[in-house]
Short mmCIF file of C-alpha atoms in Angstrom, two decimals:
data_model
loop_
_atom_site.label_atom_id
_atom_site.label_comp_id
_atom_site.label_asym_id
_atom_site.label_seq_id
_atom_site.Cartn_x
_atom_site.Cartn_y
_atom_site.Cartn_z
CA UNK A 258 -38.98 47.63 -70.08
CA UNK A 259 -41.18 45.21 -68.16
CA UNK A 260 -39.23 43.32 -65.52
CA UNK A 261 -40.70 40.62 -63.36
CA UNK A 262 -44.20 39.36 -63.19
CA UNK A 263 -47.33 41.20 -64.20
CA UNK A 264 -48.33 43.94 -61.81
CA UNK A 265 -44.82 44.39 -60.35
CA UNK A 266 -42.66 47.51 -60.31
CA UNK A 267 -39.58 47.01 -62.55
CA UNK A 268 -37.39 49.45 -60.61
CA UNK A 269 -38.27 47.91 -57.29
CA UNK A 270 -37.60 44.40 -58.60
CA UNK A 271 -34.17 45.36 -59.93
CA UNK A 272 -33.22 47.08 -56.66
CA UNK A 273 -34.32 44.06 -54.66
CA UNK A 274 -32.28 41.75 -56.87
CA UNK A 275 -29.22 44.00 -56.71
CA UNK A 276 -29.12 44.84 -53.00
CA UNK A 277 -31.61 42.59 -51.19
CA UNK A 278 -29.41 39.62 -50.11
CA UNK A 279 -26.35 41.78 -49.54
CA UNK A 280 -28.17 44.30 -47.35
CA UNK A 281 -29.73 41.50 -45.31
CA UNK A 282 -26.29 39.94 -44.80
CA UNK A 283 -24.82 43.33 -43.78
CA UNK A 284 -27.63 43.84 -41.27
CA UNK A 285 -27.13 40.45 -39.63
CA UNK A 286 -23.35 40.85 -39.56
CA UNK A 287 -23.61 44.33 -38.06
CA UNK A 288 -25.97 43.11 -35.35
CA UNK A 289 -23.73 40.17 -34.42
CA UNK A 290 -20.56 42.28 -34.47
CA UNK A 291 -21.99 45.06 -32.34
CA UNK A 292 -23.39 42.51 -29.89
CA UNK A 293 -19.99 40.85 -29.60
CA UNK A 294 -18.26 44.19 -28.98
CA UNK A 295 -20.87 45.22 -26.47
CA UNK A 296 -20.60 42.02 -24.47
CA UNK A 297 -16.79 42.19 -24.54
CA UNK A 298 -16.92 45.82 -23.25
CA UNK A 299 -14.85 46.92 -26.22
CA UNK A 300 -14.95 50.28 -27.93
CA UNK A 301 -16.48 50.67 -31.40
CA UNK A 302 -13.30 51.85 -33.05
CA UNK A 303 -12.90 49.03 -35.54
CA UNK A 304 -16.58 48.09 -35.86
CA UNK A 305 -16.89 49.29 -39.46
CA UNK A 306 -13.76 47.44 -40.57
CA UNK A 307 -14.89 44.25 -38.82
CA UNK A 308 -18.34 44.40 -40.47
CA UNK A 309 -16.85 44.96 -43.93
CA UNK A 310 -14.34 42.14 -43.43
CA UNK A 311 -17.04 39.73 -42.33
CA UNK A 312 -19.22 40.64 -45.32
CA UNK A 313 -16.33 39.80 -47.64
CA UNK A 314 -15.70 36.67 -45.56
CA UNK A 315 -19.25 35.54 -46.32
CA UNK A 316 -18.12 35.47 -49.97
CA UNK A 317 -15.09 33.31 -49.05
CA UNK A 318 -12.64 36.21 -49.31
CA UNK A 319 -9.65 35.35 -47.05
CA UNK A 320 -9.24 37.60 -43.99
CA UNK A 321 -5.78 38.52 -42.69
CA UNK A 322 -5.45 39.65 -39.06
CA UNK A 323 -2.06 40.21 -37.50
CA UNK A 324 -0.27 38.54 -40.36
CA UNK A 325 -2.29 35.33 -40.04
CA UNK A 326 -4.61 34.38 -42.83
CA UNK A 327 -8.02 32.92 -42.13
CA UNK A 328 -8.83 31.15 -45.38
CA UNK A 329 -11.04 28.34 -44.03
CA UNK A 330 -14.33 30.20 -43.81
CA UNK A 331 -17.69 28.58 -42.98
CA UNK A 332 -19.76 27.37 -45.93
CA UNK A 333 -23.18 27.94 -44.38
CA UNK A 334 -23.19 31.75 -44.85
CA UNK A 335 -22.09 31.54 -48.48
CA UNK A 336 -24.72 28.87 -49.19
CA UNK A 337 -27.36 31.15 -47.67
CA UNK A 338 -26.09 34.01 -49.84
CA UNK A 339 -26.36 31.85 -52.96
CA UNK A 340 -29.86 30.78 -51.95
CA UNK A 341 -30.93 34.39 -51.32
CA UNK A 342 -29.62 35.54 -54.70
CA UNK A 343 -31.34 32.64 -56.44
CA UNK A 344 -34.62 33.37 -54.69
CA UNK A 345 -34.73 37.09 -55.48
CA UNK A 346 -33.66 36.47 -59.07
CA UNK A 347 -36.36 33.84 -59.57
CA UNK A 348 -39.02 36.10 -58.06
CA UNK A 349 -38.14 38.91 -60.45
CA UNK A 350 -38.13 36.69 -63.55
CA UNK A 351 -41.23 35.62 -65.39
CA UNK A 352 -41.22 32.30 -67.22
CA UNK A 353 -41.98 34.04 -70.50
CA UNK A 354 -39.51 36.91 -70.00
CA UNK A 355 -37.44 38.00 -72.99
CA UNK A 356 -33.68 37.61 -73.07
CA UNK A 357 -33.30 41.38 -72.91
CA UNK A 358 -35.12 41.47 -69.57
CA UNK A 359 -33.16 38.45 -68.30
CA UNK A 360 -29.87 40.20 -69.06
CA UNK A 361 -30.97 43.22 -67.05
CA UNK A 362 -31.90 41.06 -64.07
CA UNK A 363 -28.59 39.18 -64.17
CA UNK A 364 -26.68 42.45 -64.46
CA UNK A 365 -28.49 43.76 -61.39
CA UNK A 366 -27.77 40.58 -59.43
CA UNK A 367 -24.04 41.00 -60.17
CA UNK A 368 -23.68 44.78 -60.18
CA UNK A 369 -25.16 45.47 -56.75
CA UNK A 370 -22.87 43.09 -54.79
CA UNK A 371 -19.81 44.31 -56.71
CA UNK A 372 -20.64 47.87 -55.70
CA UNK A 373 -20.96 46.86 -52.04
CA UNK A 374 -17.67 44.95 -52.33
CA UNK A 375 -15.94 48.11 -53.53
CA UNK A 376 -17.37 50.04 -50.58
CA UNK A 377 -16.24 47.33 -48.14
CA UNK A 378 -12.72 47.39 -49.53
CA UNK A 379 -12.61 51.16 -49.08
CA UNK A 380 -13.89 50.85 -45.51
CA UNK A 381 -11.32 48.15 -44.65
CA UNK A 382 -8.53 50.23 -46.17
CA UNK A 383 -9.61 53.21 -44.07
CA UNK A 384 -9.95 51.12 -40.90
CA UNK A 385 -6.52 49.55 -41.43
CA UNK A 386 -4.97 52.95 -40.83
CA UNK A 387 -6.39 52.86 -37.29
CA UNK A 388 -6.17 49.08 -36.64
CA UNK A 389 -2.72 48.06 -37.83
CA UNK A 390 -3.50 44.37 -37.40
CA UNK A 391 -6.27 44.48 -40.02
CA UNK A 392 -5.03 44.07 -43.58
CA UNK A 393 -6.85 44.97 -46.76
CA UNK A 394 -7.66 41.93 -48.96
CA UNK A 395 -6.47 41.72 -52.53
CA UNK A 396 -8.97 43.72 -54.59
CA UNK A 397 -9.00 41.48 -57.66
CA UNK A 398 -9.48 38.33 -55.59
CA UNK A 399 -12.25 39.95 -53.57
CA UNK A 400 -14.17 41.03 -56.67
CA UNK A 401 -13.69 37.57 -58.19
CA UNK A 402 -15.12 35.79 -55.15
CA UNK A 403 -18.12 38.13 -54.93
CA UNK A 404 -18.79 37.80 -58.66
CA UNK A 405 -18.61 33.99 -58.56
CA UNK A 406 -20.94 33.62 -55.56
CA UNK A 407 -23.67 35.83 -57.00
CA UNK A 408 -23.23 34.44 -60.52
CA UNK A 409 -23.94 30.94 -59.20
CA UNK A 410 -27.01 32.21 -57.34
CA UNK A 411 -28.31 34.07 -60.41
CA UNK A 412 -27.75 31.00 -62.60
CA UNK A 413 -29.73 28.82 -60.18
CA UNK A 414 -32.56 31.35 -60.00
CA UNK A 415 -32.75 31.72 -63.76
CA UNK A 416 -32.54 27.96 -64.21
CA UNK A 417 -35.67 27.43 -62.17
CA UNK A 418 -37.58 29.82 -64.44
CA UNK A 419 -36.21 29.61 -67.96
CA UNK A 420 -33.81 26.67 -67.70
CA UNK A 421 -35.78 24.31 -69.93
CA UNK A 422 -36.38 27.02 -72.52
CA UNK A 423 -32.69 27.91 -72.58
CA UNK A 424 -31.64 24.28 -72.98
CA UNK A 425 -34.18 23.79 -75.76
CA UNK A 426 -32.43 26.51 -77.79
CA UNK A 427 -29.04 24.77 -77.52
CA UNK A 428 -27.77 21.69 -79.39
CA UNK A 429 -27.64 19.77 -76.10
CA UNK A 430 -29.78 16.60 -75.89
CA UNK A 431 -33.21 16.69 -74.32
CA UNK A 432 -32.17 14.59 -71.32
CA UNK A 433 -29.53 17.05 -70.06
CA UNK A 434 -32.02 18.59 -67.61
CA UNK A 435 -32.75 15.11 -66.22
CA UNK A 436 -29.00 14.57 -65.81
CA UNK A 437 -28.72 17.81 -63.82
CA UNK A 438 -31.54 16.74 -61.54
CA UNK A 439 -29.92 13.34 -61.03
CA UNK A 440 -26.61 15.02 -60.14
CA UNK A 441 -28.30 17.19 -57.51
CA UNK A 442 -30.09 14.16 -56.08
CA UNK A 443 -26.81 12.24 -55.82
CA UNK A 444 -25.08 15.16 -54.10
CA UNK A 445 -27.88 15.58 -51.58
CA UNK A 446 -27.85 11.85 -50.85
CA UNK A 447 -24.07 11.83 -50.41
CA UNK A 448 -24.00 14.85 -48.10
CA UNK A 449 -27.09 13.73 -46.18
CA UNK A 450 -25.73 10.27 -45.47
CA UNK A 451 -22.40 11.80 -44.49
CA UNK A 452 -24.30 13.98 -42.04
CA UNK A 453 -25.91 10.92 -40.50
CA UNK A 454 -22.49 9.34 -39.95
CA UNK A 455 -21.26 12.65 -38.47
CA UNK A 456 -24.06 12.69 -35.91
CA UNK A 457 -23.34 9.09 -34.95
CA UNK A 458 -19.64 9.90 -34.62
CA UNK A 459 -20.41 12.92 -32.40
CA UNK A 460 -22.41 10.68 -30.08
CA UNK A 461 -19.55 8.17 -29.94
CA UNK A 462 -17.01 10.94 -29.26
CA UNK A 463 -19.10 12.83 -26.73
CA UNK A 464 -16.18 13.04 -24.31
CA UNK A 465 -13.95 14.71 -26.87
CA UNK A 466 -16.64 17.27 -27.67
CA UNK A 467 -17.01 18.02 -23.95
CA UNK A 468 -13.26 18.67 -23.72
CA UNK A 469 -13.43 21.08 -26.64
CA UNK A 470 -16.20 23.03 -24.91
CA UNK A 471 -14.02 23.28 -21.80
CA UNK A 472 -11.72 25.84 -23.46
CA UNK A 473 -14.07 28.56 -22.20
CA UNK A 474 -15.91 28.86 -18.91
CA UNK A 475 -18.40 31.59 -19.76
CA UNK A 476 -21.86 30.88 -21.06
CA UNK A 477 -21.44 33.43 -23.81
CA UNK A 478 -18.19 31.76 -24.90
CA UNK A 479 -19.86 28.36 -25.14
CA UNK A 480 -22.73 29.93 -27.08
CA UNK A 481 -20.23 31.47 -29.48
CA UNK A 482 -18.51 28.10 -29.95
CA UNK A 483 -21.85 26.45 -30.67
CA UNK A 484 -22.76 29.13 -33.22
CA UNK A 485 -19.36 28.80 -34.87
CA UNK A 486 -19.70 25.01 -34.98
CA UNK A 487 -23.09 25.33 -36.69
CA UNK A 488 -21.60 27.63 -39.34
CA UNK A 489 -18.89 25.05 -40.07
CA UNK A 490 -21.27 22.05 -40.34
CA UNK A 491 -21.26 22.07 -44.20
CA UNK A 492 -17.45 22.05 -44.18
CA UNK A 493 -17.42 18.94 -42.00
CA UNK A 494 -20.05 17.26 -44.18
CA UNK A 495 -17.97 17.86 -47.31
CA UNK A 496 -15.01 16.24 -45.53
CA UNK A 497 -17.18 13.26 -44.60
CA UNK A 498 -18.37 12.97 -48.21
CA UNK A 499 -14.74 12.91 -49.38
CA UNK A 500 -14.03 10.05 -47.00
CA UNK A 501 -17.16 8.21 -48.18
CA UNK A 502 -16.02 8.10 -51.82
CA UNK A 503 -12.48 7.00 -50.99
CA UNK A 504 -10.77 10.39 -50.93
CA UNK A 505 -9.38 12.09 -47.81
CA UNK A 506 -9.69 15.26 -45.70
CA UNK A 507 -6.89 16.93 -43.81
CA UNK A 508 -6.37 19.54 -41.09
CA UNK A 509 -2.72 20.44 -41.35
CA UNK A 510 -0.71 17.26 -40.81
CA UNK A 511 -3.78 15.33 -39.59
CA UNK A 512 -5.20 13.07 -42.33
CA UNK A 513 -8.59 11.32 -42.34
CA UNK A 514 -9.82 8.76 -44.85
CA UNK A 515 -11.79 5.53 -44.92
CA UNK A 516 -8.54 3.51 -44.95
CA UNK A 517 -6.13 5.33 -42.66
CA UNK A 518 -6.01 8.09 -40.03
CA UNK A 519 -2.97 10.17 -39.11
CA UNK A 520 -3.35 12.11 -35.87
CA UNK A 521 -2.41 15.73 -35.29
CA UNK A 522 -3.50 18.95 -33.62
CA UNK A 523 -6.98 20.17 -34.57
CA UNK A 524 -8.71 23.47 -33.73
CA UNK A 525 -10.90 23.65 -30.64
CA UNK A 526 -14.15 23.49 -32.55
CA UNK A 527 -16.80 21.15 -31.08
CA UNK A 528 -17.96 19.88 -34.47
CA UNK A 529 -14.46 18.50 -35.17
CA UNK A 530 -14.97 15.93 -32.42
CA UNK A 531 -16.60 13.78 -35.12
CA UNK A 532 -13.21 13.21 -36.75
CA UNK A 533 -12.01 9.61 -36.38
CA UNK A 534 -9.07 8.91 -34.08
CA UNK A 535 -6.29 6.36 -34.67
CA UNK A 536 -6.13 3.45 -34.70
CA UNK A 537 -8.80 3.15 -37.35
CA UNK A 538 -11.27 0.34 -36.81
CA UNK A 539 -12.95 -1.66 -39.56
CA UNK A 540 -16.21 0.21 -39.00
CA UNK A 541 -14.95 3.21 -40.97
CA UNK A 542 -14.67 1.08 -44.09
CA UNK A 543 -18.50 1.08 -44.02
CA UNK A 544 -18.28 4.71 -45.18
CA UNK A 545 -17.87 3.37 -48.70
CA UNK A 546 -21.48 2.15 -48.53
CA UNK A 547 -22.51 5.82 -48.46
CA UNK A 548 -20.85 6.43 -51.83
CA UNK A 549 -22.57 3.41 -53.33
CA UNK A 550 -25.96 4.44 -51.94
CA UNK A 551 -25.62 7.96 -53.38
CA UNK A 552 -24.68 6.44 -56.75
CA UNK A 553 -27.83 4.31 -56.65
CA UNK A 554 -29.85 7.51 -56.14
CA UNK A 555 -28.24 8.93 -59.29
CA UNK A 556 -29.15 5.79 -61.25
CA UNK A 557 -32.74 5.88 -60.04
CA UNK A 558 -33.17 9.46 -61.19
CA UNK A 559 -31.63 8.71 -64.57
CA UNK A 560 -33.91 5.69 -65.06
CA UNK A 561 -37.12 7.68 -64.64
CA UNK A 562 -37.28 8.16 -68.41
CA UNK A 563 -35.90 5.08 -70.22
CA UNK A 564 -33.66 5.66 -73.22
CA UNK A 565 -31.69 3.44 -75.60
CA UNK A 566 -28.38 2.12 -74.30
CA UNK A 567 -26.03 4.84 -75.57
CA UNK A 568 -28.17 7.86 -74.54
CA UNK A 569 -28.92 6.22 -71.18
CA UNK A 570 -25.22 5.74 -70.43
CA UNK A 571 -24.56 9.27 -71.67
CA UNK A 572 -27.12 10.63 -69.23
CA UNK A 573 -25.46 8.81 -66.33
CA UNK A 574 -22.01 10.05 -67.37
CA UNK A 575 -23.29 13.63 -67.65
CA UNK A 576 -24.91 13.42 -64.20
CA UNK A 577 -21.70 12.01 -62.70
CA UNK A 578 -19.60 14.73 -64.34
CA UNK A 579 -21.86 17.55 -63.10
CA UNK A 580 -21.87 16.14 -59.57
CA UNK A 581 -18.08 15.74 -59.59
CA UNK A 582 -17.53 19.35 -60.65
CA UNK A 583 -19.97 20.75 -58.08
CA UNK A 584 -18.56 18.66 -55.24
CA UNK A 585 -15.03 19.69 -56.17
CA UNK A 586 -16.14 23.32 -56.15
CA UNK A 587 -17.65 22.90 -52.67
CA UNK A 588 -14.47 21.20 -51.49
CA UNK A 589 -12.39 24.10 -52.79
CA UNK A 590 -14.69 26.70 -51.16
CA UNK A 591 -14.62 24.87 -47.82
CA UNK A 592 -10.83 24.70 -47.63
CA UNK A 593 -7.97 27.10 -47.22
CA UNK A 594 -5.22 28.10 -44.83
CA UNK A 595 -5.92 28.24 -41.11
CA UNK A 596 -3.12 30.16 -39.42
CA UNK A 597 -0.56 27.93 -37.71
CA UNK A 598 -2.58 24.78 -38.40
CA UNK A 599 -1.72 24.88 -42.08
CA UNK A 600 -3.94 23.94 -45.00
CA UNK A 601 -7.41 22.56 -44.27
CA UNK A 602 -9.73 20.88 -46.76
CA UNK A 603 -10.13 17.80 -48.93
CA UNK A 604 -7.77 16.22 -51.40
CA UNK A 605 -8.74 17.95 -54.63
CA UNK A 606 -6.70 15.54 -56.75
CA UNK A 607 -8.84 12.52 -55.82
CA UNK A 608 -12.15 14.00 -54.59
CA UNK A 609 -13.73 14.96 -57.92
CA UNK A 610 -12.56 11.86 -59.84
CA UNK A 611 -13.73 9.59 -57.00
CA UNK A 612 -17.22 11.10 -57.10
CA UNK A 613 -17.33 10.64 -60.88
CA UNK A 614 -16.24 6.99 -60.72
CA UNK A 615 -18.75 6.06 -58.04
CA UNK A 616 -21.69 7.82 -59.67
CA UNK A 617 -20.83 6.68 -63.21
CA UNK A 618 -20.20 3.00 -62.44
CA UNK A 619 -22.84 2.24 -59.81
CA UNK A 620 -25.29 4.63 -61.45
CA UNK A 621 -24.97 2.93 -64.85
CA UNK A 622 -25.41 -0.50 -63.24
CA UNK A 623 -28.53 0.74 -61.46
CA UNK A 624 -30.00 2.13 -64.68
CA UNK A 625 -29.53 -1.19 -66.47
CA UNK A 626 -30.94 -3.25 -63.59
CA UNK A 627 -34.11 -1.26 -62.93
CA UNK A 628 -35.16 -0.88 -66.57
CA UNK A 629 -33.76 2.50 -67.53
CA UNK A 630 -32.54 1.16 -70.90
CA UNK A 631 -35.03 0.81 -73.73
CA UNK A 632 -34.37 -1.30 -76.79
CA UNK A 633 -34.50 0.20 -80.24
CA UNK A 634 -33.97 3.73 -81.48
CA UNK A 635 -35.77 6.70 -80.11
CA UNK A 636 -39.11 6.85 -81.86
CA UNK A 637 -41.35 9.88 -81.95
CA UNK A 638 -44.38 9.77 -79.81
CA UNK A 639 -47.26 8.25 -81.78
CA UNK A 640 -50.02 10.58 -82.78
CA UNK A 641 -53.34 9.51 -81.43
CA UNK A 642 -56.26 9.59 -83.90
CA UNK A 643 -58.67 12.41 -83.31
CA UNK A 644 -61.66 11.53 -81.24
CA UNK A 645 -64.84 11.01 -83.29
CA UNK A 646 -67.22 13.86 -83.22
CA UNK A 647 -70.40 13.12 -81.33
CA UNK A 648 -73.45 12.49 -83.48
CA UNK A 649 -75.93 15.25 -82.85
CA UNK A 650 -79.26 13.99 -81.56
CA UNK A 651 -82.24 15.24 -83.51
CA UNK A 652 -85.05 16.11 -81.23
CA UNK A 653 -88.52 15.44 -82.61
CA UNK A 654 -90.41 18.50 -83.62
CA UNK A 655 -93.24 19.31 -81.30
CA UNK A 656 -96.66 18.48 -82.66
CA UNK A 657 -98.75 21.49 -83.43
CA UNK A 658 -102.37 21.43 -82.45
CA UNK A 659 -103.89 22.87 -85.62
CA UNK A 660 -107.58 23.28 -86.00
CA UNK A 661 -109.04 22.16 -89.31
CA UNK A 662 -109.71 25.03 -91.67
CA UNK A 663 -112.89 24.83 -93.64
CA UNK A 664 -112.58 25.68 -97.36
CA UNK A 665 -113.71 29.15 -98.17
CA UNK A 666 -116.43 29.42 -100.76
CA UNK A 667 -116.14 32.17 -103.34
CA UNK A 668 -119.16 34.03 -104.64
CA UNK A 669 -119.73 34.46 -108.35
CA UNK A 670 -119.05 38.15 -108.13
CA UNK A 671 -115.49 37.34 -107.25
CA UNK A 672 -114.98 35.28 -110.39
CA UNK A 673 -116.44 37.71 -112.94
CA UNK A 674 -115.87 41.31 -113.77
CA UNK A 675 -118.82 43.76 -113.91
CA UNK A 676 -119.98 44.99 -117.31
CA UNK A 677 -122.46 47.65 -116.59
CA UNK A 678 -124.93 48.73 -114.04
CA UNK A 679 -128.52 48.08 -114.87
CA UNK A 680 -131.37 50.34 -113.99
CA UNK A 681 -132.43 48.41 -110.92
CA UNK A 682 -129.04 48.88 -109.31
CA UNK A 683 -128.02 45.38 -110.02
CA UNK A 684 -124.79 44.50 -111.68
CA UNK A 685 -124.67 42.68 -114.92
CA UNK A 686 -121.96 40.12 -115.04
CA UNK A 687 -120.47 38.48 -118.07
CA UNK A 688 -118.00 35.70 -117.82
CA UNK A 689 -114.55 36.25 -119.12
CA UNK A 690 -114.15 35.03 -122.69
CA UNK A 691 -112.36 31.82 -123.11
CA UNK A 692 -109.02 31.82 -124.83
CA UNK A 693 -109.34 30.82 -128.52
CA UNK A 694 -108.10 27.44 -129.36
CA UNK A 695 -104.96 27.16 -131.34
CA UNK A 696 -105.73 27.44 -135.06
CA UNK A 697 -105.19 24.42 -137.21
CA UNK A 698 -102.36 24.63 -139.73
CA UNK A 699 -103.33 25.52 -143.27
CA UNK A 700 -103.08 22.73 -145.77
CA UNK A 701 -100.13 23.08 -148.07
CA UNK A 702 -100.90 24.70 -151.38
CA UNK A 703 -100.29 22.74 -154.49
CA UNK A 704 -97.84 24.15 -156.96
CA UNK A 705 -99.35 25.58 -160.13
CA UNK A 706 -99.98 23.27 -162.95
CA UNK A 707 -97.94 23.34 -166.07
CA UNK A 708 -100.83 24.93 -168.04
CA UNK A 709 -101.44 27.74 -165.63
CA UNK A 710 -99.66 31.02 -165.94
CA UNK A 711 -98.14 32.05 -162.68
CA UNK A 712 -98.88 35.66 -163.47
CA UNK A 713 -102.61 34.94 -163.45
CA UNK A 714 -102.32 33.96 -159.89
CA UNK A 715 -100.65 37.23 -158.91
CA UNK A 716 -102.34 40.51 -158.19
CA UNK A 717 -101.30 43.90 -157.09
CA UNK A 718 -102.90 46.57 -155.02
CA UNK A 719 -103.73 48.57 -158.08
CA UNK A 720 -105.61 45.71 -159.57
CA UNK A 721 -107.77 45.46 -156.61
CA UNK A 722 -108.70 49.08 -156.56
CA UNK A 723 -109.72 49.33 -160.30
CA UNK A 724 -112.07 46.38 -160.22
CA UNK A 725 -115.70 47.12 -159.69
CA UNK A 726 -117.49 45.56 -156.90
#
């Protein structure tokens, strides 16, 4: 079985796909955990359980400590895990790989993390006997989260290599890949513009962010808060994107949207200083411009290849649907229960449908306005006539400098054959006899007369011999 690109080791490629991202994550988590315990002058009793719990937490598996569930986990680590799985899978897959090889690579990308998840669950169960506050996660839920994270990464990695070939073998239309690219462009535009608004809001609420940093006096504590805030940046951006499309985000009883804000207690995380405070001014209504701008990006991507009206609108609808599902999935992954604060996340009932409505309506209008609709049915690409063959140029033959040849004279002895040798040593030559001329035809004989006996004109051999001479 040949796995990967030419010149690569199949076993090494499969091992890298199976354990590469997970081992890297375990190494980073172990280094951070041991550093934290060392700085806090704590013993290493529960180090193994903490490392295993954090590795499962990277896969959005809820962690329970002291009866309190930490379900709102940062999105940045899980996004890095998905990116790592996609990268190793794409590196091990050749564009012309067979489906048998692809199945082996996908199985390795899923089997390795599931094996590590089983080991982590066993380690947490063993550590819980020493640390009573640590609780073992639900096994089925843990395996499901790990499987889903690495399945998404493997699908992205395979899509970059054999995505077009796989779609060509399905009954899906040819423009489905363009719709997927338009959906990704709209999502990036939506999240990116929400990030810009978040930075502006942090600058405007600098005092609030300073108060949140004041919960700790040590330099290491402030560094830890900064690192934790960076890990939760994607969660905040998803909340800002929900507000930009008309949905809402909530932290317990606190509610934030582009139309209203309900105050409440929020965790002491510096990045949450970007949340709007009541009363809500009219400036936050400008968030809706972000949703419209992201929808325009979707329409521009869909209009790159003009289609007739119905396929063009179908492409926009498909792009809007894909973006709505992916954004809803990110909103679900970035939410959960946060101890005494309650549920944290976005409103799943309105978030996905709002993304679909913005991208479908404004995107379709953009496609029509910038020329993404072509009149008439889809015609096959015209075949160009073959190029005429070039006329070969005949080069003139080089002139040969030939010297005139004088005619060779033949002696008589070359034209005649010798007869005999005379006494004087000279040869006697006789010319060759000429060929006899064709004989003239004999005149026709007259038939015998009536008075002549035909027997008189006949003779036999015997008659000739008996006659005297």
